[in-house]
């Protein structure tokens, strides 16, 4: 426990001296010395120069040995896999995107995936044996405790797949499984737009709308791991049926596919989401402004429930359409309690398509080293 406390402090402050560590942990100088020697022997901590202490004597500074261990993040999507590696100090060292048809049987695709990892990520500076753990991000729902993806709607052949078991067998290291939107929210909170916030609501607007809630720097998963599904907040009681089976979800009025459907119905134009978004300032201004307003209305309402420090909006629709983003942020502020409306930050996500892969690698680091019970 004390060693973890030291590692946690070193991770947060980059480097510290023995007196500083003793002060922060309330342990004796002798205990700190012993623990640091053990951590050095284990290769987890190293000296990093000296600093002058207040008495004029030199004090050695210690830091986490960043190259002692690496953590791999794997984000599984229908037609591609996104990979990232972070080191023991939590620094992002590599990302890679590989087009790969994932919706075949997992037993078939896993050996290919392992080859990709070994050829594209493992290298002299990231040796295979130093990859300590893997975080896997998949479309939900995910039973995090058992490491099983239950019925992802865009990966029908991954139903009830024991991901943790299969990946551990293939890669030979501990594996942690997370719902993709939670992984993305965690990535943004640790590396992206949300690093300064202890609590945030993350929303991604793609063909579907997804979300994740970070409370006290941890993912809030809910009772059956279903939290964050903001796309299924009801907004239209007599609205269209949603792919979740309910009626009038936010997804049916504010998602990318809802916009596509609306434009197809109104103008007879079947456009890709990219093509549609490109015209959001001109031809489809009204549709995008309206969809963004719906999203912001729901998010603003959620702010009154959770009172987060920050809202992070991501995904191609938000990132490519200023109209959608502006309409959403205006509505968020309008529906938030006036007391908080101007003190809650609204930001655009920073990590783009890699947010979930980076989040998954960080979940592996957190869970494996610090056992934070992600
Ligand atoms: Zn729904």
CSV table of C-alpha atoms and ligand atoms in Angstrom, one decimal:
chain,number,residue,atom,x,y,z
A,1,UNK,CA,0.0,0.0,0.0
A,2,UNK,CA,2.8,2.4,0.9
A,3,UNK,CA,4.7,1.6,-2.3
A,4,UNK,CA,1.5,2.3,-4.3
A,5,UNK,CA,1.2,5.6,-2.4
A,6,UNK,CA,4.7,6.5,-3.4
A,7,UNK,CA,4.2,5.5,-7.0
A,8,UNK,CA,1.0,7.5,-7.1
A,9,UNK,CA,2.7,10.6,-5.8
A,10,UNK,CA,5.6,10.3,-8.2
A,11,UNK,CA,3.1,9.9,-11.1
A,12,UNK,CA,1.3,13.0,-10.1
A,13,UNK,CA,4.4,15.2,-9.4
A,14,UNK,CA,6.9,13.8,-11.9
A,15,UNK,CA,9.8,13.8,-9.4
A,16,UNK,CA,10.2,14.1,-5.6
A,17,UNK,CA,12.9,13.9,-2.9
A,18,UNK,CA,12.8,11.7,0.2
A,19,UNK,CA,11.8,14.5,2.6
A,20,UNK,CA,9.0,15.5,0.2
A,21,UNK,CA,7.8,12.0,0.1
A,22,UNK,CA,8.0,11.6,3.9
A,23,UNK,CA,6.0,14.8,4.3
A,24,UNK,CA,3.3,13.8,1.7
A,25,UNK,CA,2.9,10.3,3.0
A,26,UNK,CA,3.4,11.0,6.7
A,27,UNK,CA,5.8,8.0,6.8
A,28,UNK,CA,9.2,8.3,8.5
A,29,UNK,CA,12.3,9.2,6.5
A,30,UNK,CA,13.7,5.7,7.2
A,31,UNK,CA,10.6,4.0,5.9
A,32,UNK,CA,10.6,6.1,2.8
A,33,UNK,CA,14.3,5.1,2.2
A,34,UNK,CA,13.6,1.4,2.6
A,35,UNK,CA,10.5,1.5,0.3
A,36,UNK,CA,12.4,3.5,-2.3
A,37,UNK,CA,15.3,1.0,-2.3
A,38,UNK,CA,12.8,-1.8,-2.8
A,39,UNK,CA,11.1,0.1,-5.7
A,40,UNK,CA,14.5,0.8,-7.2
A,41,UNK,CA,15.5,-2.9,-7.0
A,42,UNK,CA,12.2,-3.8,-8.7
A,43,UNK,CA,13.1,-1.4,-11.4
A,44,UNK,CA,10.0,0.7,-10.9
A,45,UNK,CA,11.7,3.9,-9.6
A,46,UNK,CA,14.9,5.6,-10.5
A,47,UNK,CA,17.0,8.5,-9.4
A,48,UNK,CA,16.8,11.6,-11.6
A,49,UNK,CA,19.5,14.1,-10.5
A,50,UNK,CA,19.6,16.2,-7.4
A,51,UNK,CA,18.1,19.3,-6.1
A,52,UNK,CA,19.2,21.7,-3.4
A,53,UNK,CA,17.2,21.3,-0.2
A,54,UNK,CA,16.4,24.1,2.1
A,55,UNK,CA,19.5,23.5,4.3
A,56,UNK,CA,21.7,23.8,1.3
A,57,UNK,CA,22.4,20.1,1.2
A,58,UNK,CA,21.8,18.1,-2.0
A,59,UNK,CA,18.7,15.9,-2.1
A,60,UNK,CA,18.3,13.1,-4.6
A,61,UNK,CA,15.1,13.3,-6.7
A,62,UNK,CA,13.2,10.1,-7.6
A,63,UNK,CA,10.9,9.4,-10.5
A,64,UNK,CA,8.9,6.5,-11.9
A,65,UNK,CA,11.1,4.5,-14.4
A,66,UNK,CA,8.9,5.1,-17.4
A,67,UNK,CA,10.4,2.3,-19.5
A,68,UNK,CA,9.9,-0.4,-16.8
A,69,UNK,CA,6.5,-1.4,-18.1
A,70,UNK,CA,4.1,-0.7,-21.0
A,71,UNK,CA,0.3,-0.9,-21.3
A,72,UNK,CA,-1.5,-1.6,-24.5
A,73,UNK,CA,-4.9,-0.3,-25.4
A,74,UNK,CA,-7.0,-2.0,-28.1
A,75,UNK,CA,-10.2,-0.4,-29.4
A,76,UNK,CA,-12.3,-2.9,-31.3
A,77,UNK,CA,-14.6,-1.5,-34.0
A,78,UNK,CA,-16.5,-3.2,-36.8
A,79,UNK,CA,-13.9,-2.4,-39.6
A,80,UNK,CA,-10.8,-1.4,-37.9
A,81,UNK,CA,-8.8,-1.7,-34.7
A,82,UNK,CA,-7.1,1.3,-33.0
A,83,UNK,CA,-4.1,0.7,-30.8
A,84,UNK,CA,-2.1,2.7,-28.3
A,85,UNK,CA,0.7,2.2,-25.9
A,86,UNK,CA,1.4,4.1,-22.7
A,87,UNK,CA,4.4,3.7,-20.4
A,88,UNK,CA,4.5,3.1,-16.7
A,89,UNK,CA,4.7,6.9,-16.1
A,90,UNK,CA,1.4,7.2,-18.0
A,91,UNK,CA,2.9,8.9,-21.1
A,92,UNK,CA,1.5,8.0,-24.5
A,93,UNK,CA,4.3,6.5,-26.6
A,94,UNK,CA,2.6,5.1,-29.7
A,95,UNK,CA,-0.7,4.9,-31.6
A,96,UNK,CA,-1.6,2.8,-34.6
A,97,UNK,CA,-4.7,2.3,-36.8
A,98,UNK,CA,-5.2,-1.0,-38.6
A,99,UNK,CA,-8.1,-1.6,-41.0
A,100,UNK,CA,-9.3,-5.1,-40.0
A,101,UNK,CA,-12.7,-6.7,-40.4
A,102,UNK,CA,-13.4,-7.5,-36.7
A,103,UNK,CA,-16.9,-8.9,-37.1
A,104,UNK,CA,-15.7,-12.4,-37.8
A,105,UNK,CA,-15.4,-15.0,-35.0
A,106,UNK,CA,-13.1,-13.7,-32.3
A,107,UNK,CA,-11.1,-16.9,-32.4
A,108,UNK,CA,-10.3,-16.2,-36.1
A,109,UNK,CA,-9.4,-12.6,-35.8
A,110,UNK,CA,-7.3,-12.8,-32.6
A,111,UNK,CA,-4.2,-14.4,-34.1
A,112,UNK,CA,-4.2,-11.6,-36.8
A,113,UNK,CA,-4.6,-9.0,-34.1
A,114,UNK,CA,-1.6,-10.4,-32.2
A,115,UNK,CA,0.5,-10.3,-35.4
A,116,UNK,CA,-0.5,-6.6,-35.8
A,117,UNK,CA,0.6,-5.9,-32.3
A,118,UNK,CA,3.9,-7.7,-32.7
A,119,UNK,CA,4.7,-6.1,-36.0
A,120,UNK,CA,3.5,-2.6,-35.6
A,121,UNK,CA,3.9,-1.8,-31.9
A,122,UNK,CA,6.4,-4.1,-30.3
A,123,UNK,CA,9.9,-2.8,-31.0
A,124,UNK,CA,13.3,-2.4,-29.4
A,125,UNK,CA,12.0,0.4,-27.2
A,126,UNK,CA,8.8,-1.4,-26.4
A,127,UNK,CA,9.9,-5.0,-25.9
A,128,UNK,CA,7.1,-7.6,-25.8
A,129,UNK,CA,8.0,-8.9,-22.3
A,130,UNK,CA,7.6,-5.4,-20.9
A,131,UNK,CA,3.9,-5.1,-21.9
A,132,UNK,CA,2.4,-5.8,-18.5
A,133,UNK,CA,-1.3,-5.6,-19.3
A,134,UNK,CA,-3.9,-4.9,-22.0
A,135,UNK,CA,-7.0,-2.8,-21.9
A,136,UNK,CA,-9.7,-3.7,-24.5
A,137,UNK,CA,-12.4,-1.3,-25.5
A,138,UNK,CA,-15.4,-2.8,-27.3
A,139,UNK,CA,-18.9,-1.6,-28.1
A,140,UNK,CA,-21.2,-2.1,-25.2
A,141,UNK,CA,-22.9,-3.5,-23.2
A,142,UNK,CA,-19.9,-5.0,-21.4
A,143,UNK,CA,-19.9,-7.0,-18.2
A,144,UNK,CA,-16.7,-5.4,-16.8
A,145,UNK,CA,-16.3,-7.7,-13.9
A,146,UNK,CA,-16.5,-10.9,-15.9
A,147,UNK,CA,-14.8,-9.4,-19.0
A,148,UNK,CA,-17.6,-10.3,-21.3
A,149,UNK,CA,-19.1,-8.3,-24.2
A,150,UNK,CA,-22.8,-9.2,-24.2
A,151,UNK,CA,-24.6,-7.9,-27.3
A,152,UNK,CA,-22.8,-5.2,-29.2
A,153,UNK,CA,-25.3,-4.1,-31.9
A,154,UNK,CA,-22.7,-3.4,-34.6
A,155,UNK,CA,-20.6,-6.5,-33.9
A,156,UNK,CA,-23.3,-9.3,-34.0
A,157,UNK,CA,-20.7,-12.1,-34.0
A,158,UNK,CA,-19.2,-10.9,-30.7
A,159,UNK,CA,-22.3,-11.7,-28.7
A,160,UNK,CA,-21.5,-13.0,-25.2
A,161,UNK,CA,-17.8,-13.3,-26.0
A,162,UNK,CA,-15.5,-13.8,-23.0
A,163,UNK,CA,-13.1,-11.2,-24.2
A,164,UNK,CA,-10.9,-11.2,-21.2
A,165,UNK,CA,-10.4,-15.0,-21.3
A,166,UNK,CA,-9.7,-15.1,-25.1
A,167,UNK,CA,-7.3,-12.1,-25.0
A,168,UNK,CA,-5.4,-13.4,-22.0
A,169,UNK,CA,-4.9,-16.7,-23.7
A,170,UNK,CA,-3.7,-15.1,-26.9
A,171,UNK,CA,-1.4,-12.4,-25.3
A,172,UNK,CA,-0.4,-14.1,-22.0
A,173,UNK,CA,-0.9,-10.9,-19.9
A,174,UNK,CA,-3.8,-9.6,-17.7
A,175,UNK,CA,-6.6,-8.0,-19.7
A,176,UNK,CA,-9.2,-5.4,-18.6
A,177,UNK,CA,-12.3,-4.9,-20.7
A,178,UNK,CA,-14.3,-1.7,-20.9
A,179,UNK,CA,-17.2,-0.3,-22.9
A,180,UNK,CA,-15.8,1.9,-25.7
A,181,UNK,CA,-17.6,5.2,-24.7
A,182,UNK,CA,-16.4,4.8,-21.1
A,183,UNK,CA,-12.9,4.1,-22.4
A,184,UNK,CA,-13.1,7.2,-24.5
A,185,UNK,CA,-14.4,9.3,-21.6
A,186,UNK,CA,-11.5,8.1,-19.5
A,187,UNK,CA,-9.0,8.8,-22.3
A,188,UNK,CA,-10.2,12.4,-22.6
A,189,UNK,CA,-10.1,12.8,-18.8
A,190,UNK,CA,-6.5,11.5,-18.5
A,191,UNK,CA,-4.9,12.7,-21.7
A,192,UNK,CA,-7.3,14.9,-23.7
A,193,UNK,CA,-9.6,17.9,-23.1
A,194,UNK,CA,-10.5,16.9,-19.5
A,195,UNK,CA,-7.2,16.6,-17.6
A,196,UNK,CA,-8.0,19.5,-15.4
A,197,UNK,CA,-11.4,18.2,-14.3
A,198,UNK,CA,-12.2,15.7,-11.6
A,199,UNK,CA,-15.7,15.2,-12.9
A,200,UNK,CA,-17.0,15.4,-16.4
A,201,UNK,CA,-19.7,14.2,-18.8
A,202,UNK,CA,-18.3,13.1,-22.1
A,203,UNK,CA,-20.6,12.8,-25.2
A,204,UNK,CA,-19.7,11.4,-28.6
A,205,UNK,CA,-21.8,12.2,-31.6
A,206,UNK,CA,-21.2,9.8,-34.5
A,207,UNK,CA,-23.8,7.8,-36.3
A,208,UNK,CA,-25.0,7.0,-32.8
A,209,UNK,CA,-24.7,9.1,-29.6
A,210,UNK,CA,-22.7,7.7,-26.8
A,211,UNK,CA,-21.5,9.0,-23.5
A,212,UNK,CA,-19.4,8.4,-20.4
A,213,UNK,CA,-19.4,9.9,-16.9
A,214,UNK,CA,-16.2,10.5,-14.9
A,215,UNK,CA,-16.8,11.2,-11.2
A,216,UNK,CA,-13.8,11.9,-8.9
A,217,UNK,CA,-11.5,10.8,-11.8
A,218,UNK,CA,-13.1,7.4,-12.1
A,219,UNK,CA,-15.5,5.9,-14.6
A,220,UNK,CA,-19.0,5.8,-13.2
A,221,UNK,CA,-20.4,2.6,-14.6
A,222,UNK,CA,-23.7,2.2,-12.8
A,223,UNK,CA,-25.4,-0.9,-11.4
A,224,UNK,CA,-25.3,-3.1,-14.5
A,225,UNK,CA,-22.5,-1.2,-16.3
A,226,UNK,CA,-25.1,0.7,-18.3
A,227,UNK,CA,-24.4,4.3,-17.2
A,228,UNK,CA,-23.5,7.0,-19.7
A,229,UNK,CA,-26.0,5.9,-22.4
A,230,UNK,CA,-27.0,9.5,-23.0
A,231,UNK,CA,-28.3,8.6,-26.6
A,232,UNK,CA,-31.2,6.8,-24.9
A,233,UNK,CA,-32.5,9.7,-22.8
A,234,UNK,CA,-36.2,10.1,-23.9
A,235,UNK,CA,-37.0,13.4,-25.6
A,236,UNK,CA,-40.0,12.7,-27.9
A,237,UNK,CA,-42.8,10.7,-26.4
A,238,UNK,CA,-44.4,10.1,-29.8
A,239,UNK,CA,-41.1,10.0,-31.6
A,240,UNK,CA,-39.6,7.3,-33.8
A,241,UNK,CA,-38.5,3.9,-32.5
A,242,UNK,CA,-34.9,3.7,-31.5
A,243,UNK,CA,-32.6,0.8,-32.2
A,244,UNK,CA,-32.6,0.0,-28.4
A,245,UNK,CA,-36.3,-0.9,-28.7
A,246,UNK,CA,-37.7,2.2,-26.9
A,247,UNK,CA,-39.4,5.2,-28.5
A,248,UNK,CA,-38.2,8.8,-28.9
A,249,UNK,CA,-34.7,8.5,-27.6
A,250,UNK,CA,-32.2,11.4,-28.1
A,251,UNK,CA,-30.5,9.2,-30.6
A,252,UNK,CA,-33.5,9.3,-32.9
A,253,UNK,CA,-33.4,13.2,-33.2
A,254,UNK,CA,-29.8,14.2,-32.7
A,255,UNK,CA,-27.4,11.5,-33.9
A,256,UNK,CA,-25.6,11.4,-37.2
A,257,UNK,CA,-27.9,8.7,-38.5
A,258,UNK,CA,-31.0,10.7,-37.4
A,259,UNK,CA,-29.6,13.6,-39.5
A,260,UNK,CA,-29.0,11.4,-42.4
A,261,UNK,CA,-32.6,10.0,-42.2
A,262,UNK,CA,-34.1,13.5,-41.8
A,263,UNK,CA,-32.3,14.8,-44.9
A,264,UNK,CA,-33.2,11.7,-46.9
A,265,UNK,CA,-36.9,12.1,-46.0
A,266,UNK,CA,-37.0,15.9,-46.6
A,267,UNK,CA,-34.8,16.2,-49.7
A,268,UNK,CA,-34.5,12.6,-51.0
A,269,UNK,CA,-30.7,12.8,-50.7
A,270,UNK,CA,-28.8,9.8,-49.3
A,271,UNK,CA,-25.6,11.3,-48.1
A,272,UNK,CA,-22.7,9.9,-46.1
A,273,UNK,CA,-22.3,11.5,-42.7
A,274,UNK,CA,-19.1,13.2,-43.9
A,275,UNK,CA,-20.8,14.7,-46.9
A,276,UNK,CA,-23.8,15.8,-44.8
A,277,UNK,CA,-21.7,17.4,-42.1
A,278,UNK,CA,-19.7,19.3,-44.8
A,279,UNK,CA,-23.0,21.1,-45.7
A,280,UNK,CA,-24.0,21.9,-42.1
A,281,UNK,CA,-23.2,25.6,-42.4
A,282,UNK,CA,-25.2,26.0,-45.6
A,283,UNK,CA,-27.9,23.6,-46.9
A,284,UNK,CA,-28.5,21.7,-43.7
A,285,UNK,CA,-28.0,24.5,-41.2
A,286,UNK,CA,-31.5,24.1,-39.7
A,287,UNK,CA,-31.2,20.3,-39.3
A,288,UNK,CA,-27.8,20.5,-37.5
A,289,UNK,CA,-28.8,23.5,-35.3
A,290,UNK,CA,-32.0,21.6,-34.3
A,291,UNK,CA,-30.1,18.3,-33.6
A,292,UNK,CA,-27.4,20.2,-31.6
A,293,UNK,CA,-30.1,21.9,-29.6
A,294,UNK,CA,-31.7,18.6,-28.6
A,295,UNK,CA,-28.4,17.2,-27.5
A,296,UNK,CA,-27.5,20.3,-25.5
A,297,UNK,CA,-31.0,20.3,-23.8
A,298,UNK,CA,-30.4,16.7,-22.5
A,299,UNK,CA,-26.8,17.4,-21.5
A,300,UNK,CA,-27.8,20.6,-19.7
A,301,UNK,CA,-30.4,18.7,-17.8
A,302,UNK,CA,-27.9,16.0,-16.8
A,303,UNK,CA,-25.6,18.8,-15.5
A,304,UNK,CA,-28.3,19.6,-13.0
A,305,UNK,CA,-28.2,16.0,-11.8
A,306,UNK,CA,-24.5,15.4,-11.7
A,307,UNK,CA,-23.1,19.0,-11.5
A,308,UNK,CA,-19.8,18.1,-13.3
A,309,UNK,CA,-16.9,20.5,-13.7
A,310,UNK,CA,-16.8,20.0,-17.5
A,311,UNK,CA,-18.6,18.8,-20.5
A,312,UNK,CA,-16.5,17.3,-23.3
A,313,UNK,CA,-18.2,16.9,-26.7
A,314,UNK,CA,-16.6,14.7,-29.3
A,315,UNK,CA,-17.2,12.6,-32.4
A,316,UNK,CA,-17.2,13.6,-36.0
A,317,UNK,CA,-20.5,15.5,-36.0
A,318,UNK,CA,-19.4,17.8,-33.2
A,319,UNK,CA,-15.8,18.1,-34.3
A,320,UNK,CA,-16.7,18.8,-38.0
A,321,UNK,CA,-19.8,21.0,-37.5
A,322,UNK,CA,-19.5,24.3,-35.6
A,323,UNK,CA,-23.2,24.7,-36.1
A,324,UNK,CA,-24.0,21.5,-34.1
A,325,UNK,CA,-21.4,22.4,-31.5
A,326,UNK,CA,-22.6,26.0,-31.0
A,327,UNK,CA,-26.3,24.9,-30.8
A,328,UNK,CA,-25.4,22.2,-28.3
A,329,UNK,CA,-23.3,24.5,-26.0
A,330,UNK,CA,-25.9,27.3,-26.1
A,331,UNK,CA,-28.6,24.8,-25.1
A,332,UNK,CA,-26.4,23.2,-22.4
A,333,UNK,CA,-25.9,26.6,-20.7
A,334,UNK,CA,-29.6,27.5,-21.2
A,335,UNK,CA,-30.8,24.4,-19.4
A,336,UNK,CA,-28.2,24.3,-16.7
A,337,UNK,CA,-29.0,25.9,-13.4
A,338,UNK,CA,-28.1,29.6,-13.8
A,339,UNK,CA,-25.8,29.4,-10.8
A,340,UNK,CA,-23.5,27.0,-12.6
A,341,UNK,CA,-24.1,28.0,-16.3
A,342,UNK,CA,-21.1,30.2,-16.7
A,343,UNK,CA,-18.7,28.3,-14.4
A,344,UNK,CA,-19.0,24.9,-16.1
A,345,UNK,CA,-16.6,24.4,-18.9
A,346,UNK,CA,-17.6,23.0,-22.3
A,347,UNK,CA,-14.8,21.7,-24.5
A,348,UNK,CA,-14.3,19.8,-27.7
A,349,UNK,CA,-12.6,16.4,-27.3
A,350,UNK,CA,-9.0,16.3,-28.2
A,351,UNK,CA,-8.0,12.7,-28.9
A,352,UNK,CA,-10.1,12.2,-32.0
A,353,UNK,CA,-10.5,8.6,-33.1
A,354,UNK,CA,-7.9,7.4,-30.6
A,355,UNK,CA,-9.7,8.4,-27.4
A,356,UNK,CA,-11.0,4.9,-26.5
A,357,UNK,CA,-7.7,3.2,-27.4
A,358,UNK,CA,-5.7,5.7,-25.2
A,359,UNK,CA,-8.3,5.4,-22.5
A,360,UNK,CA,-8.1,1.5,-22.6
A,361,UNK,CA,-4.3,1.6,-22.2
A,362,UNK,CA,-4.7,3.9,-19.2
A,363,UNK,CA,-7.4,1.6,-17.7
A,364,UNK,CA,-4.9,-1.3,-17.9
A,365,UNK,CA,-2.2,0.9,-16.2
A,366,UNK,CA,-4.6,2.0,-13.5
A,367,UNK,CA,-6.0,-1.3,-12.7
A,368,UNK,CA,-2.9,-3.4,-13.1
A,369,UNK,CA,-0.5,-1.1,-11.1
A,370,UNK,CA,-2.7,0.8,-8.8
A,371,UNK,CA,-5.7,-1.6,-8.5
A,372,UNK,CA,-8.1,1.3,-8.5
A,373,UNK,CA,-11.0,-1.1,-9.1
A,374,UNK,CA,-11.8,0.6,-12.4
B,1,LIG,ZN1,-32.8,4.2,-27.5
